Structures are given as C-alpha cells and as structure tokens.
CSV table of C-alpha atoms in Angstrom, one decimal:
chain,number,residue,atom,x,y,z
A,26,MET,CA,166.7,162.8,80.8
A,27,PRO,CA,169.3,162.6,78.3
A,28,PRO,CA,173.3,162.0,79.1
A,29,SER,CA,173.9,165.3,77.3
A,30,GLU,CA,171.5,167.0,80.1
A,31,VAL,CA,173.0,165.0,82.9
A,32,LEU,CA,176.6,166.1,81.4
A,33,GLU,CA,175.7,170.0,81.0
A,34,ARG,CA,173.6,169.9,85.1
A,35,PHE,CA,176.2,168.0,86.9
A,36,THR,CA,179.5,168.6,87.7
A,37,GLU,CA,182.6,166.2,87.4
A,38,GLU,CA,182.7,165.3,91.8
A,39,GLU,CA,178.7,165.3,92.0
A,40,LEU,CA,178.7,162.7,88.8
A,41,ILE,CA,181.4,160.1,91.1
A,42,GLY,CA,179.5,161.2,94.6
A,43,LEU,CA,176.1,159.2,92.5
A,44,VAL,CA,178.3,156.8,91.0
A,45,ALA,CA,180.2,155.9,94.7
A,46,PHE,CA,176.0,156.0,96.0
A,47,GLN,CA,174.7,153.6,93.4
A,48,ASN,CA,177.7,151.6,94.1
A,49,LEU,CA,177.0,151.0,98.0
A,50,TYR,CA,173.0,151.5,97.8
A,51,GLY,CA,171.7,151.1,94.1
A,52,PRO,CA,169.8,152.3,91.3
A,53,ILE,CA,169.1,155.9,92.0
A,54,GLY,CA,165.6,156.8,91.1
A,55,PRO,CA,161.9,156.4,92.5
A,56,GLN,CA,161.2,152.9,91.5
A,57,ARG,CA,164.0,151.7,93.7
A,58,LEU,CA,163.3,154.0,96.7
A,59,ASP,CA,162.5,150.4,98.4
A,60,VAL,CA,165.9,149.5,98.2
A,61,VAL,CA,167.6,152.5,99.4
A,62,ALA,CA,165.4,152.2,102.7
A,63,ALA,CA,165.7,148.9,103.4
A,64,ARG,CA,169.6,149.2,103.2
A,65,LEU,CA,169.2,152.1,105.7
A,66,GLY,CA,166.9,150.5,107.3
A,67,MET,CA,169.4,146.9,107.7
A,68,ASP,CA,171.7,150.1,108.9
A,69,VAL,CA,169.6,151.0,111.9
A,70,ALA,CA,168.8,147.2,112.5
A,71,ALA,CA,172.8,145.7,112.1
A,72,PRO,CA,173.8,147.0,115.9
A,73,HIS,CA,170.3,146.1,117.4
A,74,MET,CA,171.5,142.3,116.4
A,75,LYS,CA,173.5,139.9,118.3
A,76,LYS,CA,177.3,139.4,117.8
A,77,GLY,CA,177.7,137.2,115.0
A,78,ALA,CA,174.1,138.3,113.1
A,79,ARG,CA,174.0,140.2,110.4
A,80,PRO,CA,170.0,141.2,109.1
A,81,LYS,CA,169.5,140.4,105.6
A,82,LEU,CA,167.9,143.0,102.9
A,83,SER,CA,164.9,140.6,101.9
A,84,ASP,CA,163.9,141.0,105.4
A,85,HIS,CA,163.9,144.9,105.3
A,86,ILE,CA,162.0,145.6,101.2
A,87,VAL,CA,158.9,146.1,100.9
A,88,GLN,CA,156.8,143.3,99.2
A,89,TRP,CA,154.3,145.3,96.7
A,90,SER,CA,152.7,142.1,95.2
A,91,ARG,CA,149.7,140.8,96.6
A,92,THR,CA,151.1,137.1,94.9
A,93,ALA,CA,154.9,137.6,96.7
A,94,ARG,CA,153.6,136.4,100.0
A,95,PRO,CA,150.6,133.6,100.9
A,96,ARG,CA,147.6,135.5,102.4
A,97,LYS,CA,147.1,135.0,105.9
A,98,THR,CA,143.3,133.8,107.9
A,99,GLY,CA,141.8,136.3,110.7
A,100,ARG,CA,142.8,133.4,113.1
A,101,GLU,CA,146.5,133.4,111.9
A,102,LEU,CA,146.6,137.1,111.7
A,103,LEU,CA,145.1,137.5,115.2
A,104,ALA,CA,147.2,134.4,116.1
A,105,ALA,CA,150.5,136.7,115.1
A,106,VAL,CA,149.2,139.9,116.7
A,107,LYS,CA,148.7,137.8,120.0
A,108,GLY,CA,152.1,137.0,119.8
A,109,ILE,CA,153.4,140.8,119.5
A,110,HIS,CA,151.2,141.7,122.0
A,111,SER,CA,152.2,138.9,125.0
A,112,SER,CA,156.6,139.7,123.9
A,113,LEU,CA,155.9,142.8,124.6
A,114,THR,CA,154.1,142.9,127.4
A,115,GLY,CA,156.1,140.0,128.9
A,116,LYS,CA,153.1,138.0,129.6
A,117,GLY,CA,152.0,134.6,128.3
A,118,PRO,CA,149.5,134.3,125.6
A,119,ARG,CA,145.9,134.0,126.5
C-alpha cells in the first residue's frame, strides 16, 4: 500500500497506535507475525518462570529453515520423547 493510501485510510490516532505497536512488538505484516507470536509466548511464559528468570525471544520464535538447526537422529528423537514422557508422568526412564 503506498503511503498516500495509508494516510487516506487511517486516522492520526490509528497511525499513532500502529507505530506504538510496532515499537513494542516489531514490524506489522504477515512476514513478521512469527515475531509477534513469539513475543506473546514470552508474555505468557514469564509469570510461570522461576523468580529472576526471563524468557528469551529466541526460545519462542519458530525456526523455518532446516539448516538453522541440526537434524537429530532417530535415537536422539526417541531419547527426547522418553525424557518428556518421564517428566510428565514422574517415572524414570525405562
């Protein structure tokens, strides 16, 4: 959308709100909704963390690239699932 159309479609108060939102949560648009969702995840997780601990944006943002994280072997995935299961059920690994 060209700037002239933005100025026609939005009131001054709406533009101020959009700028304030972008200053808090990052760029607005479908290509950056992952950042907004990650920020929301941080806000949800923060009250449930240990005192003094703070959530990190990098822990909540989706990694879309396969090269961004190393692939795990089947054994590594199975060990991770077993660890999650044992922590949820309270039973030790089998």
